[in-house]
Amino acid sequence: MLYLLVRWVLGIAFLASLFEENFYPHLIVAPLSTLRNWEREFATWAPQMNVVMYVGSAQARAVIMEYEFYYPKNNKKIKNRKSGQVVGESKQDRIKFDVLLTSYEMIKLDTTSLKPIKWECMIVDEGHQLKNKDSKLFLSLKQYTSNHRVLLTQTLLQNNLDELFMLMHFLDSGKVSLEV
């Protein structure tokens, strides 16, 4: 259990450091059984961060999305510094939460709702789940945009270069290409 706690605290410390520099939102994808632990550790180690747990029935998730995802639109026009054009406020600018905790199952079910968000950091707990490039979780998460990707695992890799290659490809497909 100590290793799990250290793993969570390290992940939270990294996200808190990004948050202090005004970089957010963050996505944590973890087994459903560990989400409450993540939530509890955020309350202990980074209480300043708004953490939303995104799980439950389709109806429950719709309520979470309606009330916890975005601030109301204020219809205020913003002048783009680079182009000088006047544009409306984007959904990305209205995100309420700093961290979204969700399970593998929710990623597979709600990719269309979660994929458009530009994530600062995506942490995948039990990241060894991504060693199969044909898994639905791998294929779903590869579509997400994030500046940082972190895999946490306590499962040792076997002497299998293909598995290591797939994990590295997930982390940085620009440097580790599937093309040979």
mmCIF file of C-alpha atoms in Angstrom:
data_model
loop_
_atom_site.group_PDB
_atom_site.id
_atom_site.type_symbol
_atom_site.label_atom_id
_atom_site.label_comp_id
_atom_site.label_asym_id
_atom_site.label_seq_id
_atom_site.Cartn_x
_atom_site.Cartn_y
_atom_site.Cartn_z
ATOM 1 C CA MET A 1 0.000 0.000 0.000
ATOM 2 C CA LEU A 2 2.918 2.357 0.657
ATOM 3 C CA TYR A 3 3.998 2.102 -2.985
ATOM 4 C CA LEU A 4 0.481 3.022 -4.127
ATOM 5 C CA LEU A 5 0.476 6.053 -1.856
ATOM 6 C CA VAL A 6 3.896 7.190 -3.095
ATOM 7 C CA ARG A 7 2.791 6.711 -6.703
ATOM 8 C CA TRP A 8 -0.345 8.800 -6.177
ATOM 9 C CA VAL A 9 1.484 11.516 -4.248
ATOM 10 C CA LEU A 10 4.153 11.823 -6.960
ATOM 11 C CA GLY A 11 1.472 12.162 -9.631
ATOM 12 C CA ILE A 12 -0.425 14.720 -7.567
ATOM 13 C CA ALA A 13 2.740 16.710 -6.823
ATOM 14 C CA PHE A 14 3.517 16.892 -10.546
ATOM 15 C CA LEU A 15 -0.003 18.103 -11.373
ATOM 16 C CA ALA A 16 0.043 20.591 -8.480
ATOM 17 C CA SER A 17 3.302 22.063 -9.799
ATOM 18 C CA LEU A 18 1.716 22.512 -13.239
ATOM 19 C CA PHE A 19 -1.385 24.007 -11.600
ATOM 20 C CA GLU A 20 0.728 26.561 -9.710
ATOM 21 C CA GLU A 21 2.064 27.712 -13.096
ATOM 22 C CA ASN A 22 -1.546 27.993 -14.377
ATOM 23 C CA PHE A 23 -1.351 24.903 -16.561
ATOM 24 C CA TYR A 24 -4.539 22.806 -16.486
ATOM 25 C CA PRO A 25 -6.889 20.872 -16.967
ATOM 26 C CA HIS A 26 -5.472 17.439 -16.217
ATOM 27 C CA LEU A 27 -6.912 13.989 -16.843
ATOM 28 C CA ILE A 28 -6.295 10.965 -14.638
ATOM 29 C CA VAL A 29 -7.443 7.616 -15.998
ATOM 30 C CA ALA A 30 -7.337 4.856 -13.397
ATOM 31 C CA PRO A 31 -9.047 1.628 -12.380
ATOM 32 C CA LEU A 32 -12.475 2.353 -10.911
ATOM 33 C CA SER A 33 -11.410 0.736 -7.626
ATOM 34 C CA THR A 34 -8.679 3.377 -7.081
ATOM 35 C CA LEU A 35 -10.558 6.569 -8.006
ATOM 36 C CA ARG A 36 -11.746 7.293 -4.441
ATOM 37 C CA ASN A 37 -8.150 6.910 -3.242
ATOM 38 C CA TRP A 38 -6.981 9.418 -5.853
ATOM 39 C CA GLU A 39 -9.727 11.811 -4.737
ATOM 40 C CA ARG A 40 -8.769 11.420 -1.070
ATOM 41 C CA GLU A 41 -5.075 11.996 -1.786
ATOM 42 C CA PHE A 42 -5.856 15.139 -3.784
ATOM 43 C CA ALA A 43 -7.833 16.454 -0.793
ATOM 44 C CA THR A 44 -4.797 15.770 1.411
ATOM 45 C CA TRP A 45 -1.932 16.895 -0.829
ATOM 46 C CA ALA A 46 -3.479 19.456 -3.212
ATOM 47 C CA PRO A 47 -6.694 20.809 -1.669
ATOM 48 C CA GLN A 48 -6.431 23.965 -3.802
ATOM 49 C CA MET A 49 -7.269 21.976 -6.924
ATOM 50 C CA ASN A 50 -10.845 21.428 -8.102
ATOM 51 C CA VAL A 51 -11.053 17.665 -8.662
ATOM 52 C CA VAL A 52 -14.106 16.170 -10.365
ATOM 53 C CA MET A 53 -14.796 12.445 -10.453
ATOM 54 C CA TYR A 54 -16.422 11.456 -13.738
ATOM 55 C CA VAL A 55 -18.067 8.044 -13.283
ATOM 56 C CA GLY A 56 -21.543 6.586 -12.973
ATOM 57 C CA SER A 57 -24.532 5.974 -15.203
ATOM 58 C CA ALA A 58 -25.060 7.900 -18.435
ATOM 59 C CA GLN A 59 -27.564 10.112 -16.614
ATOM 60 C CA ALA A 60 -25.146 10.790 -13.729
ATOM 61 C CA ARG A 61 -22.351 11.657 -16.164
ATOM 62 C CA ALA A 62 -24.674 14.026 -18.044
ATOM 63 C CA VAL A 63 -25.376 15.854 -14.761
ATOM 64 C CA ILE A 64 -21.646 16.019 -13.966
ATOM 65 C CA MET A 65 -20.970 17.390 -17.432
ATOM 66 C CA GLU A 66 -23.753 19.974 -17.163
ATOM 67 C CA TYR A 67 -22.827 21.314 -13.716
ATOM 68 C CA GLU A 68 -19.145 20.512 -13.140
ATOM 69 C CA PHE A 69 -17.437 20.811 -16.527
ATOM 70 C CA TYR A 70 -17.964 24.364 -17.773
ATOM 71 C CA TYR A 71 -18.681 27.819 -16.431
ATOM 72 C CA PRO A 72 -21.711 29.445 -18.076
ATOM 73 C CA LYS A 73 -21.102 31.285 -21.311
ATOM 74 C CA ASN A 74 -20.841 35.024 -20.698
ATOM 75 C CA ASN A 75 -21.095 35.957 -24.402
ATOM 76 C CA LYS A 76 -18.214 38.350 -23.929
ATOM 77 C CA LYS A 77 -16.056 38.891 -26.996
ATOM 78 C CA ILE A 78 -12.290 38.576 -26.651
ATOM 79 C CA LYS A 79 -9.735 40.143 -28.980
ATOM 80 C CA ASN A 80 -7.141 37.642 -30.152
ATOM 81 C CA ARG A 81 -3.677 39.090 -29.467
ATOM 82 C CA LYS A 82 -2.038 37.545 -32.516
ATOM 83 C CA SER A 83 -4.657 38.033 -35.209
ATOM 84 C CA GLY A 84 -6.520 41.025 -33.754
ATOM 85 C CA GLN A 85 -9.828 39.282 -34.497
ATOM 86 C CA VAL A 86 -12.673 39.498 -32.018
ATOM 87 C CA VAL A 87 -13.758 35.990 -31.043
ATOM 88 C CA GLY A 88 -16.179 34.452 -28.582
ATOM 89 C CA GLU A 89 -15.073 32.615 -25.483
ATOM 90 C CA SER A 90 -14.233 28.969 -26.230
ATOM 91 C CA LYS A 91 -15.420 25.965 -24.247
ATOM 92 C CA GLN A 92 -11.775 25.320 -23.320
ATOM 93 C CA ASP A 93 -11.651 28.760 -21.654
ATOM 94 C CA ARG A 94 -14.717 27.935 -19.544
ATOM 95 C CA ILE A 95 -13.528 24.641 -18.011
ATOM 96 C CA LYS A 96 -14.282 24.594 -14.258
ATOM 97 C CA PHE A 97 -12.234 21.669 -13.033
ATOM 98 C CA ASP A 98 -8.485 21.392 -12.643
ATOM 99 C CA VAL A 99 -8.396 17.583 -12.586
ATOM 100 C CA LEU A 100 -10.836 15.077 -14.021
ATOM 101 C CA LEU A 101 -10.660 11.595 -12.471
ATOM 102 C CA THR A 102 -12.209 8.858 -14.539
ATOM 103 C CA SER A 103 -12.026 5.137 -15.185
ATOM 104 C CA TYR A 104 -10.944 3.141 -18.219
ATOM 105 C CA GLU A 105 -14.589 2.286 -18.894
ATOM 106 C CA MET A 106 -15.656 5.946 -19.023
ATOM 107 C CA ILE A 107 -12.840 6.737 -21.461
ATOM 108 C CA LYS A 108 -14.130 4.032 -23.784
ATOM 109 C CA LEU A 109 -17.771 5.162 -23.414
ATOM 110 C CA ASP A 110 -17.336 8.950 -23.536
ATOM 111 C CA THR A 111 -14.396 9.586 -25.847
ATOM 112 C CA THR A 112 -16.541 11.911 -27.981
ATOM 113 C CA SER A 113 -17.197 14.173 -24.966
ATOM 114 C CA LEU A 114 -13.713 14.078 -23.432
ATOM 115 C CA LYS A 115 -11.494 14.025 -26.527
ATOM 116 C CA PRO A 116 -12.134 17.670 -27.608
ATOM 117 C CA ILE A 117 -10.652 18.991 -24.353
ATOM 118 C CA LYS A 118 -7.015 20.031 -24.649
ATOM 119 C CA TRP A 119 -5.453 18.369 -21.607
ATOM 120 C CA GLU A 120 -2.310 19.785 -20.075
ATOM 121 C CA CYS A 121 -1.375 16.418 -18.590
ATOM 122 C CA MET A 122 -2.820 12.938 -18.906
ATOM 123 C CA ILE A 123 -1.864 10.406 -16.234
ATOM 124 C CA VAL A 124 -2.756 6.764 -16.810
ATOM 125 C CA ASP A 125 -2.599 4.745 -13.605
ATOM 126 C CA GLU A 126 -1.767 1.090 -14.210
ATOM 127 C CA GLY A 127 -0.281 2.255 -17.505
ATOM 128 C CA HIS A 128 0.791 -1.254 -18.443
ATOM 129 C CA GLN A 129 -2.831 -1.619 -19.652
ATOM 130 C CA LEU A 130 -1.700 0.280 -22.771
ATOM 131 C CA LYS A 131 0.841 -2.266 -23.969
ATOM 132 C CA ASN A 132 -1.591 -3.606 -26.587
ATOM 133 C CA LYS A 133 -1.976 -1.150 -29.496
ATOM 134 C CA ASP A 134 -5.232 -2.816 -30.528
ATOM 135 C CA SER A 135 -6.981 -2.386 -27.171
ATOM 136 C CA LYS A 136 -9.943 -0.026 -27.091
ATOM 137 C CA LEU A 137 -8.350 1.954 -24.243
ATOM 138 C CA PHE A 138 -5.113 2.494 -26.203
ATOM 139 C CA LEU A 139 -6.991 3.494 -29.350
ATOM 140 C CA SER A 140 -9.256 5.885 -27.421
ATOM 141 C CA LEU A 141 -6.499 7.603 -25.434
ATOM 142 C CA LYS A 142 -4.232 7.977 -28.485
ATOM 143 C CA GLN A 143 -6.856 10.371 -29.906
ATOM 144 C CA TYR A 144 -6.604 12.751 -26.935
ATOM 145 C CA THR A 145 -4.507 15.919 -27.071
ATOM 146 C CA SER A 146 -2.179 16.511 -24.119
ATOM 147 C CA ASN A 147 1.084 18.353 -23.550
ATOM 148 C CA HIS A 148 2.324 15.747 -21.067
ATOM 149 C CA ARG A 149 1.624 12.030 -20.687
ATOM 150 C CA VAL A 150 2.573 10.006 -17.632
ATOM 151 C CA LEU A 151 2.203 6.267 -17.110
ATOM 152 C CA LEU A 152 2.158 4.907 -13.563
ATOM 153 C CA THR A 153 2.441 1.186 -12.931
ATOM 154 C CA GLN A 154 3.606 -1.252 -10.316
ATOM 155 C CA THR A 155 3.676 -4.124 -12.796
ATOM 156 C CA LEU A 156 7.122 -4.996 -14.038
ATOM 157 C CA LEU A 157 7.606 -5.280 -17.770
ATOM 158 C CA GLN A 158 8.529 -8.709 -19.017
ATOM 159 C CA ASN A 159 11.503 -9.119 -21.328
ATOM 160 C CA ASN A 160 9.327 -8.036 -24.219
ATOM 161 C CA LEU A 161 10.543 -5.140 -26.338
ATOM 162 C CA ASP A 162 7.210 -4.904 -28.154
ATOM 163 C CA GLU A 163 5.412 -4.033 -24.902
ATOM 164 C CA LEU A 164 8.015 -1.424 -23.991
ATOM 165 C CA PHE A 165 7.857 -0.012 -27.508
ATOM 166 C CA MET A 166 4.051 0.366 -27.331
ATOM 167 C CA LEU A 167 4.231 2.192 -23.990
ATOM 168 C CA MET A 168 6.902 4.518 -25.361
ATOM 169 C CA HIS A 169 4.847 5.061 -28.518
ATOM 170 C CA PHE A 170 1.873 6.067 -26.376
ATOM 171 C CA LEU A 171 4.012 8.540 -24.440
ATOM 172 C CA ASP A 172 5.588 10.157 -27.513
ATOM 173 C CA SER A 173 4.434 8.891 -30.887
ATOM 174 C CA GLY A 174 6.464 11.631 -32.594
ATOM 175 C CA LYS A 175 9.733 10.080 -31.485
ATOM 176 C CA VAL A 176 8.650 6.441 -31.313
ATOM 177 C CA SER A 177 6.771 5.700 -34.509
ATOM 178 C CA LEU A 178 4.897 2.521 -35.374
ATOM 179 C CA GLU A 179 6.329 2.760 -38.887
ATOM 180 C CA VAL A 180 9.351 0.554 -39.602
#
